[in-house]
mmCIF file of C-alpha atoms and ligand atoms in Angstrom:
data_model
loop_
_atom_site.group_PDB
_atom_site.id
_atom_site.type_symbol
_atom_site.label_atom_id
_atom_site.label_comp_id
_atom_site.label_asym_id
_atom_site.label_seq_id
_atom_site.Cartn_x
_atom_site.Cartn_y
_atom_site.Cartn_z
ATOM 1 C CA UNK A 1 91.699 130.470 108.591
ATOM 2 C CA UNK A 2 89.876 127.420 109.880
ATOM 3 C CA UNK A 3 91.649 125.956 112.889
ATOM 4 C CA UNK A 4 92.293 122.267 113.577
ATOM 5 C CA UNK A 5 89.182 122.204 115.679
ATOM 6 C CA UNK A 6 87.218 124.312 113.162
ATOM 7 C CA UNK A 7 83.567 123.425 112.810
ATOM 8 C CA UNK A 8 83.597 123.301 109.010
ATOM 9 C CA UNK A 9 81.026 120.986 107.514
ATOM 10 C CA UNK A 10 82.890 118.167 105.700
ATOM 11 C CA UNK A 11 80.504 118.676 102.804
ATOM 12 C CA UNK A 12 81.180 122.413 102.458
ATOM 13 C CA UNK A 13 83.747 124.148 100.284
ATOM 14 C CA UNK A 14 85.588 125.338 103.381
ATOM 15 C CA UNK A 15 86.640 121.747 104.035
ATOM 16 C CA UNK A 16 88.490 121.884 100.712
ATOM 17 C CA UNK A 17 90.768 124.723 101.796
ATOM 18 C CA UNK A 18 91.404 123.583 105.374
ATOM 19 C CA UNK A 19 94.078 120.954 106.022
ATOM 20 C CA UNK A 20 92.173 117.905 104.731
ATOM 21 C CA UNK A 21 94.006 115.603 107.149
ATOM 22 C CA UNK A 22 92.854 117.625 110.190
ATOM 23 C CA UNK A 23 96.269 116.882 111.644
ATOM 24 C CA UNK A 24 96.086 113.095 111.283
ATOM 25 C CA UNK A 25 99.448 111.690 110.213
ATOM 26 C CA UNK A 26 98.660 107.972 110.363
ATOM 27 C CA UNK A 27 95.262 106.410 109.829
ATOM 28 C CA UNK A 28 94.348 102.739 109.834
ATOM 29 C CA UNK A 29 91.250 101.077 108.469
ATOM 30 C CA UNK A 30 89.552 97.775 109.257
ATOM 31 C CA UNK A 31 88.005 97.309 105.833
ATOM 32 C CA UNK A 32 84.999 95.212 106.778
ATOM 33 C CA UNK A 33 81.687 94.416 105.088
ATOM 34 C CA UNK A 34 82.569 93.119 101.621
ATOM 35 C CA UNK A 35 80.495 89.985 102.150
ATOM 36 C CA UNK A 36 77.436 91.865 103.381
ATOM 37 C CA UNK A 37 77.748 94.333 100.511
ATOM 38 C CA UNK A 38 77.588 91.440 98.043
ATOM 39 C CA UNK A 39 74.747 89.724 99.905
ATOM 40 C CA UNK A 40 72.640 92.893 99.872
ATOM 41 C CA UNK A 41 73.016 93.012 96.113
ATOM 42 C CA UNK A 42 72.456 89.245 95.648
ATOM 43 C CA UNK A 43 75.977 88.909 94.264
ATOM 44 C CA UNK A 44 78.657 86.316 95.063
ATOM 45 C CA UNK A 45 80.971 87.226 97.986
ATOM 46 C CA UNK A 46 83.912 87.267 95.564
ATOM 47 C CA UNK A 47 82.384 90.297 93.846
ATOM 48 C CA UNK A 48 82.171 92.047 97.196
ATOM 49 C CA UNK A 49 85.882 91.509 97.646
ATOM 50 C CA UNK A 50 86.516 92.743 94.100
ATOM 51 C CA UNK A 51 84.585 95.937 94.818
ATOM 52 C CA UNK A 52 86.549 96.159 98.054
ATOM 53 C CA UNK A 53 89.802 96.289 96.097
ATOM 54 C CA UNK A 54 88.389 99.134 93.986
ATOM 55 C CA UNK A 55 87.591 101.025 97.179
ATOM 56 C CA UNK A 56 91.178 100.446 98.354
ATOM 57 C CA UNK A 57 92.517 101.873 95.109
ATOM 58 C CA UNK A 58 90.389 105.028 95.436
ATOM 59 C CA UNK A 59 91.131 105.591 99.125
ATOM 60 C CA UNK A 60 94.892 105.146 98.671
ATOM 61 C CA UNK A 61 94.784 107.766 95.918
ATOM 62 C CA UNK A 62 92.705 110.158 98.014
ATOM 63 C CA UNK A 63 94.821 109.728 101.148
ATOM 64 C CA UNK A 64 97.987 110.449 99.144
ATOM 65 C CA UNK A 65 96.423 113.601 97.671
ATOM 66 C CA UNK A 66 95.299 114.752 101.108
ATOM 67 C CA UNK A 67 98.830 114.521 102.471
ATOM 68 C CA UNK A 68 98.302 111.651 104.904
ATOM 69 C CA UNK A 69 101.759 110.372 105.874
ATOM 70 C CA UNK A 70 100.837 106.753 106.525
ATOM 71 C CA UNK A 71 97.832 104.551 105.992
ATOM 72 C CA UNK A 72 97.556 100.998 107.344
ATOM 73 C CA UNK A 73 94.892 98.755 105.812
ATOM 74 C CA UNK A 74 93.703 95.467 107.318
ATOM 75 C CA UNK A 75 93.449 93.193 104.292
ATOM 76 C CA UNK A 76 93.752 89.654 105.716
ATOM 77 C CA UNK A 77 93.898 88.678 109.364
ATOM 78 C CA UNK A 78 95.662 85.751 110.962
ATOM 79 C CA UNK A 79 92.164 84.484 111.803
ATOM 80 C CA UNK A 80 90.824 84.810 108.243
ATOM 81 C CA UNK A 81 92.379 81.366 107.522
ATOM 82 C CA UNK A 82 89.219 80.092 109.235
ATOM 83 C CA UNK A 83 87.237 80.977 106.095
ATOM 84 C CA UNK A 84 86.269 78.452 103.418
ATOM 85 C CA UNK A 85 89.160 77.525 101.109
ATOM 86 C CA UNK A 86 87.479 78.962 98.003
ATOM 87 C CA UNK A 87 87.109 82.381 99.627
ATOM 88 C CA UNK A 88 90.766 82.349 100.689
ATOM 89 C CA UNK A 89 91.714 81.468 97.107
ATOM 90 C CA UNK A 90 89.626 84.393 95.817
ATOM 91 C CA UNK A 91 91.236 86.795 98.291
ATOM 92 C CA UNK A 92 94.761 85.659 97.457
ATOM 93 C CA UNK A 93 93.987 85.932 93.734
ATOM 94 C CA UNK A 94 92.811 89.510 94.230
ATOM 95 C CA UNK A 95 95.946 90.302 96.223
ATOM 96 C CA UNK A 96 98.166 88.999 93.391
ATOM 97 C CA UNK A 97 96.232 91.059 90.839
ATOM 98 C CA UNK A 98 96.242 94.190 92.986
ATOM 99 C CA UNK A 99 99.999 94.239 93.540
ATOM 100 C CA UNK A 100 100.696 93.631 89.870
ATOM 101 C CA UNK A 101 98.204 96.159 88.543
ATOM 102 C CA UNK A 102 98.889 98.966 91.011
ATOM 103 C CA UNK A 103 102.630 98.852 91.613
ATOM 104 C CA UNK A 104 103.363 101.325 88.782
ATOM 105 C CA UNK A 105 100.857 103.811 90.165
ATOM 106 C CA UNK A 106 102.291 103.485 93.692
ATOM 107 C CA UNK A 107 105.732 104.209 92.386
ATOM 108 C CA UNK A 108 104.608 107.146 90.211
ATOM 109 C CA UNK A 109 102.762 108.656 93.171
ATOM 110 C CA UNK A 110 105.623 108.326 95.630
ATOM 111 C CA UNK A 111 103.951 105.634 97.702
ATOM 112 C CA UNK A 112 106.217 103.435 99.785
ATOM 113 C CA UNK A 113 104.716 100.012 100.333
ATOM 114 C CA UNK A 114 105.077 98.280 103.667
ATOM 115 C CA UNK A 115 103.573 94.984 104.785
ATOM 116 C CA UNK A 116 102.748 94.155 108.385
ATOM 117 C CA UNK A 117 101.923 90.644 109.514
ATOM 118 C CA UNK A 118 103.577 87.334 108.800
ATOM 119 C CA UNK A 119 103.318 87.634 105.006
ATOM 120 C CA UNK A 120 106.186 85.188 104.454
ATOM 121 C CA UNK A 121 103.687 82.400 105.221
ATOM 122 C CA UNK A 122 101.640 83.273 102.108
ATOM 123 C CA UNK A 123 102.121 81.423 98.794
ATOM 124 C CA UNK A 124 105.708 81.830 97.588
ATOM 125 C CA UNK A 125 104.722 83.650 94.379
ATOM 126 C CA UNK A 126 102.850 86.246 96.454
ATOM 127 C CA UNK A 127 105.842 86.620 98.778
ATOM 128 C CA UNK A 128 107.993 87.257 95.693
ATOM 129 C CA UNK A 129 105.578 89.847 94.329
ATOM 130 C CA UNK A 130 105.470 91.588 97.696
ATOM 131 C CA UNK A 131 109.244 91.576 98.142
ATOM 132 C CA UNK A 132 109.649 93.031 94.638
ATOM 133 C CA UNK A 133 107.126 95.776 95.388
ATOM 134 C CA UNK A 134 108.751 96.551 98.754
ATOM 135 C CA UNK A 135 112.144 96.864 97.066
ATOM 136 C CA UNK A 136 110.880 98.948 94.209
ATOM 137 C CA UNK A 137 109.073 101.492 96.404
ATOM 138 C CA UNK A 138 111.523 101.541 99.325
ATOM 139 C CA UNK A 139 112.805 105.067 98.605
ATOM 140 C CA UNK A 140 109.418 106.706 97.968
ATOM 141 C CA UNK A 141 108.474 109.230 100.610
ATOM 142 C CA UNK A 142 105.112 110.823 99.866
ATOM 143 C CA UNK A 143 102.991 108.314 101.777
ATOM 144 C CA UNK A 144 103.576 104.920 103.336
ATOM 145 C CA UNK A 145 100.894 102.377 102.557
ATOM 146 C CA UNK A 146 101.113 99.549 105.073
ATOM 147 C CA UNK A 147 99.033 96.516 104.160
ATOM 148 C CA UNK A 148 98.238 94.056 106.941
ATOM 149 C CA UNK A 149 98.489 90.526 105.534
ATOM 150 C CA UNK A 150 98.213 87.431 107.680
ATOM 151 C CA UNK A 151 98.273 90.000 110.466
ATOM 152 C CA UNK A 152 97.145 89.566 114.038
ATOM 153 C CA UNK A 153 98.187 91.976 116.781
ATOM 154 C CA UNK A 154 98.710 89.156 119.263
ATOM 155 C CA UNK A 155 100.952 87.335 116.791
ATOM 156 C CA UNK A 156 102.830 90.588 116.119
ATOM 157 C CA UNK A 157 103.375 91.153 119.858
ATOM 158 C CA UNK A 158 104.438 87.555 120.346
ATOM 159 C CA UNK A 159 107.045 87.873 117.599
ATOM 160 C CA UNK A 160 108.246 91.129 119.176
ATOM 161 C CA UNK A 161 108.573 89.449 122.576
ATOM 162 C CA UNK A 162 110.530 86.602 121.005
ATOM 163 C CA UNK A 163 112.982 88.970 119.304
ATOM 164 C CA UNK A 164 113.479 91.022 122.483
ATOM 165 C CA UNK A 165 113.950 87.857 124.536
ATOM 166 C CA UNK A 166 116.561 86.664 122.041
ATOM 167 C CA UNK A 167 118.364 90.031 122.289
ATOM 168 C CA UNK A 168 118.311 89.759 126.078
ATOM 169 C CA UNK A 169 119.648 86.223 125.933
ATOM 170 C CA UNK A 170 122.506 87.376 123.685
ATOM 171 C CA UNK A 171 123.359 90.103 126.162
ATOM 172 C CA UNK A 172 122.322 92.905 123.780
ATOM 173 C CA UNK A 173 119.865 94.359 126.303
ATOM 174 C CA UNK A 174 119.285 93.984 130.033
ATOM 175 C CA UNK A 175 115.761 92.744 130.809
ATOM 176 C CA UNK A 176 115.278 95.613 133.288
ATOM 177 C CA UNK A 177 116.198 98.150 130.575
ATOM 178 C CA UNK A 178 113.514 96.991 128.133
ATOM 179 C CA UNK A 179 111.122 99.911 127.665
ATOM 180 C CA UNK A 180 108.207 101.022 125.492
ATOM 181 C CA UNK A 181 110.602 102.074 122.731
ATOM 182 C CA UNK A 182 112.157 98.610 122.501
ATOM 183 C CA UNK A 183 108.708 97.092 122.126
ATOM 184 C CA UNK A 184 107.530 99.654 119.543
ATOM 185 C CA UNK A 185 110.704 99.123 117.554
ATOM 186 C CA UNK A 186 110.215 95.349 117.553
ATOM 187 C CA UNK A 187 106.673 95.563 116.165
ATOM 188 C CA UNK A 188 105.886 95.322 112.445
ATOM 189 C CA UNK A 189 104.809 98.984 112.469
ATOM 190 C CA UNK A 190 108.282 100.215 113.524
ATOM 191 C CA UNK A 191 109.074 103.477 111.778
ATOM 192 C CA UNK A 192 105.466 104.513 111.134
ATOM 193 C CA UNK A 193 104.124 107.658 112.825
ATOM 194 C CA UNK A 194 101.929 107.088 115.907
ATOM 195 C CA UNK A 195 98.460 105.854 114.968
ATOM 196 C CA UNK A 196 96.087 108.833 115.107
ATOM 197 C CA UNK A 197 92.831 107.466 113.787
ATOM 198 C CA UNK A 198 91.476 103.927 113.539
ATOM 199 C CA UNK A 199 88.418 103.493 111.333
ATOM 200 C CA UNK A 200 86.195 100.401 111.099
ATOM 201 C CA UNK A 201 83.500 100.065 108.484
ATOM 202 C CA UNK A 202 80.381 97.857 108.439
ATOM 203 C CA UNK A 203 79.015 98.655 111.895
ATOM 204 C CA UNK A 204 81.008 96.111 113.897
ATOM 205 C CA UNK A 205 82.287 97.592 117.163
ATOM 206 C CA UNK A 206 85.463 95.589 117.749
ATOM 207 C CA UNK A 207 89.144 95.617 116.847
ATOM 208 C CA UNK A 208 89.393 91.990 115.675
ATOM 209 C CA UNK A 209 93.054 91.679 116.702
ATOM 210 C CA UNK A 210 94.188 94.789 114.792
ATOM 211 C CA UNK A 211 96.925 97.132 116.075
ATOM 212 C CA UNK A 212 96.188 96.490 119.752
ATOM 213 C CA UNK A 213 99.425 98.095 120.953
ATOM 214 C CA UNK A 214 99.428 100.956 118.456
ATOM 215 C CA UNK A 215 95.804 101.938 119.172
ATOM 216 C CA UNK A 216 96.557 102.805 122.823
ATOM 217 C CA UNK A 217 95.684 106.481 122.257
ATOM 218 C CA UNK A 218 94.211 106.408 118.764
ATOM 219 C CA UNK A 219 90.869 107.991 118.129
ATOM 220 C CA UNK A 220 88.310 105.391 117.042
ATOM 221 C CA UNK A 221 85.750 105.956 114.304
ATOM 222 C CA UNK A 222 83.028 103.457 113.465
ATOM 223 C CA UNK A 223 80.711 103.744 110.488
ATOM 224 C CA UNK A 224 77.877 101.523 109.267
ATOM 225 C CA UNK A 225 79.043 102.029 105.692
ATOM 226 C CA UNK A 226 80.184 98.747 104.135
ATOM 227 C CA UNK A 227 83.775 98.825 102.876
ATOM 228 C CA UNK A 228 82.990 98.759 99.105
ATOM 229 C CA UNK A 229 80.898 101.932 99.632
ATOM 230 C CA UNK A 230 83.584 103.782 101.616
ATOM 231 C CA UNK A 231 84.722 106.739 99.507
ATOM 232 C CA UNK A 232 86.445 110.116 99.693
ATOM 233 C CA UNK A 233 83.417 111.718 101.332
ATOM 234 C CA UNK A 234 83.403 109.041 104.055
ATOM 235 C CA UNK A 235 87.117 109.549 104.681
ATOM 236 C CA UNK A 236 86.558 113.300 104.923
ATOM 237 C CA UNK A 237 83.817 112.688 107.506
ATOM 238 C CA UNK A 238 86.081 110.468 109.586
ATOM 239 C CA UNK A 239 88.905 113.014 109.460
ATOM 240 C CA UNK A 240 86.524 115.839 110.362
ATOM 241 C CA UNK A 241 85.361 113.839 113.372
ATOM 242 C CA UNK A 242 89.015 113.266 114.291
ATOM 243 C CA UNK A 243 89.721 117.000 114.028
ATOM 244 C CA UNK A 244 86.845 117.751 116.420
ATOM 245 C CA UNK A 245 88.130 115.401 119.157
ATOM 246 C CA UNK A 246 89.899 116.569 122.283
ATOM 247 C CA UNK A 247 92.920 114.275 122.630
ATOM 248 C CA UNK A 248 94.138 114.376 126.192
ATOM 249 C CA UNK A 249 96.550 111.433 126.425
ATOM 250 C CA UNK A 250 95.750 111.107 130.098
ATOM 251 C CA UNK A 251 96.393 114.770 130.807
ATOM 252 C CA UNK A 252 93.695 117.368 131.390
HETATM 253 C C1 LIG B 1 86.239 92.225 104.847
HETATM 254 O O1 LIG B 1 84.967 91.850 104.452
HETATM 255 C C2 LIG B 1 87.298 91.561 104.010
HETATM 256 C C3 LIG B 1 88.098 90.552 104.713
HETATM 257 C C4 LIG B 1 87.985 90.210 105.967
HETATM 258 C C5 LIG B 1 89.125 89.876 103.942
HETATM 259 P P1 LIG B 1 84.257 90.529 105.005
HETATM 260 O O2 LIG B 1 84.529 89.421 104.040
HETATM 261 O O3 LIG B 1 84.641 90.271 106.407
HETATM 262 O O4 LIG B 1 82.743 90.954 104.903
HETATM 263 P P2 LIG B 1 81.577 90.610 105.923
HETATM 264 O O5 LIG B 1 82.043 91.026 107.286
HETATM 265 O O6 LIG B 1 81.341 89.142 105.831
HETATM 266 O O7 LIG B 1 80.423 91.427 105.437
HETATM 267 C C1 LIG B 2 88.610 91.961 110.222
HETATM 268 O O1 LIG B 2 87.396 91.620 109.659
HETATM 269 C C2 LIG B 2 89.715 91.587 109.283
HETATM 270 C C3 LIG B 2 89.795 92.353 108.031
HETATM 271 C C4 LIG B 2 89.033 93.368 107.698
HETATM 272 C C5 LIG B 2 90.820 91.944 107.136
HETATM 273 P P1 LIG B 2 86.685 90.223 109.996
HETATM 274 O O2 LIG B 2 85.437 90.216 109.199
HETATM 275 O O3 LIG B 2 87.633 89.115 109.785
HETATM 276 O O4 LIG B 2 86.407 90.374 111.560
HETATM 277 P P2 LIG B 2 85.364 89.632 112.490
HETATM 278 O O5 LIG B 2 85.499 88.159 112.206
HETATM 279 O O6 LIG B 2 84.011 90.146 112.137
HETATM 280 O O7 LIG B 2 85.754 90.023 113.880
HETATM 281 MG MG1 LIG B 3 83.849 90.798 108.195
#
């Protein structure tokens, strides 16, 4: 039997029989490079984003089949409001379409939807769609798909600090008793397994305000592949790389 650290080639048949997750319970992806994908093909940016949604659909399916417990996808950052209005409109339009077209499949496949980030600040019809989808999939337990919308890790931590400070003020917790667990529980990712693997596509080597707290001991994986080209094979490669790492968590 191949072990967790087995040296199976991700492209070989052996990889099919080994645990395809390589022990990763929670993976997150910074889905970057839609614009460059479109530019390379002399297409409008909007088409890059459209292809990006297709890649999301495929990867969510694949991750569910592999037995990944949770997947967190960075779809729109709190800093992406700095983009031109027409691009924001395109992205929000795609988000509306995606939720409406894929909610049935999520539900059929046992996917529980979660949203991290301040999504309540999005257009009210999108908030309604999201709340409906959250409700509808709340009891599914095959995989949690967490979508980061209007998400920034600093904003998330700030909101967590505010809620803990309010609890302290109300006498619900002593400031000196506040520990790591209080903070984790106050973050948008509360309830998700620890983040094992953080992937970024498109060759950029930065976190862009994504999961700064949660990534404390995550393994990082960077690929030059642009998000619309990221497929099952690419995910298998990332997971294989994860399986080959020696995670020490500060020990030896
Ligand atoms: C990622 O692709 C999608 C979002 C940030 C919404 P980009 O739009 O950032 O693509 P590049 O980085 O310009 O290629
Ligand atoms: C990060 O990508 C955000 C998402 C993928 C949603 P960006 O394209 O916004 O990041 P920067 O601006 O290159 O750091
Ligand atoms: Mg980008």
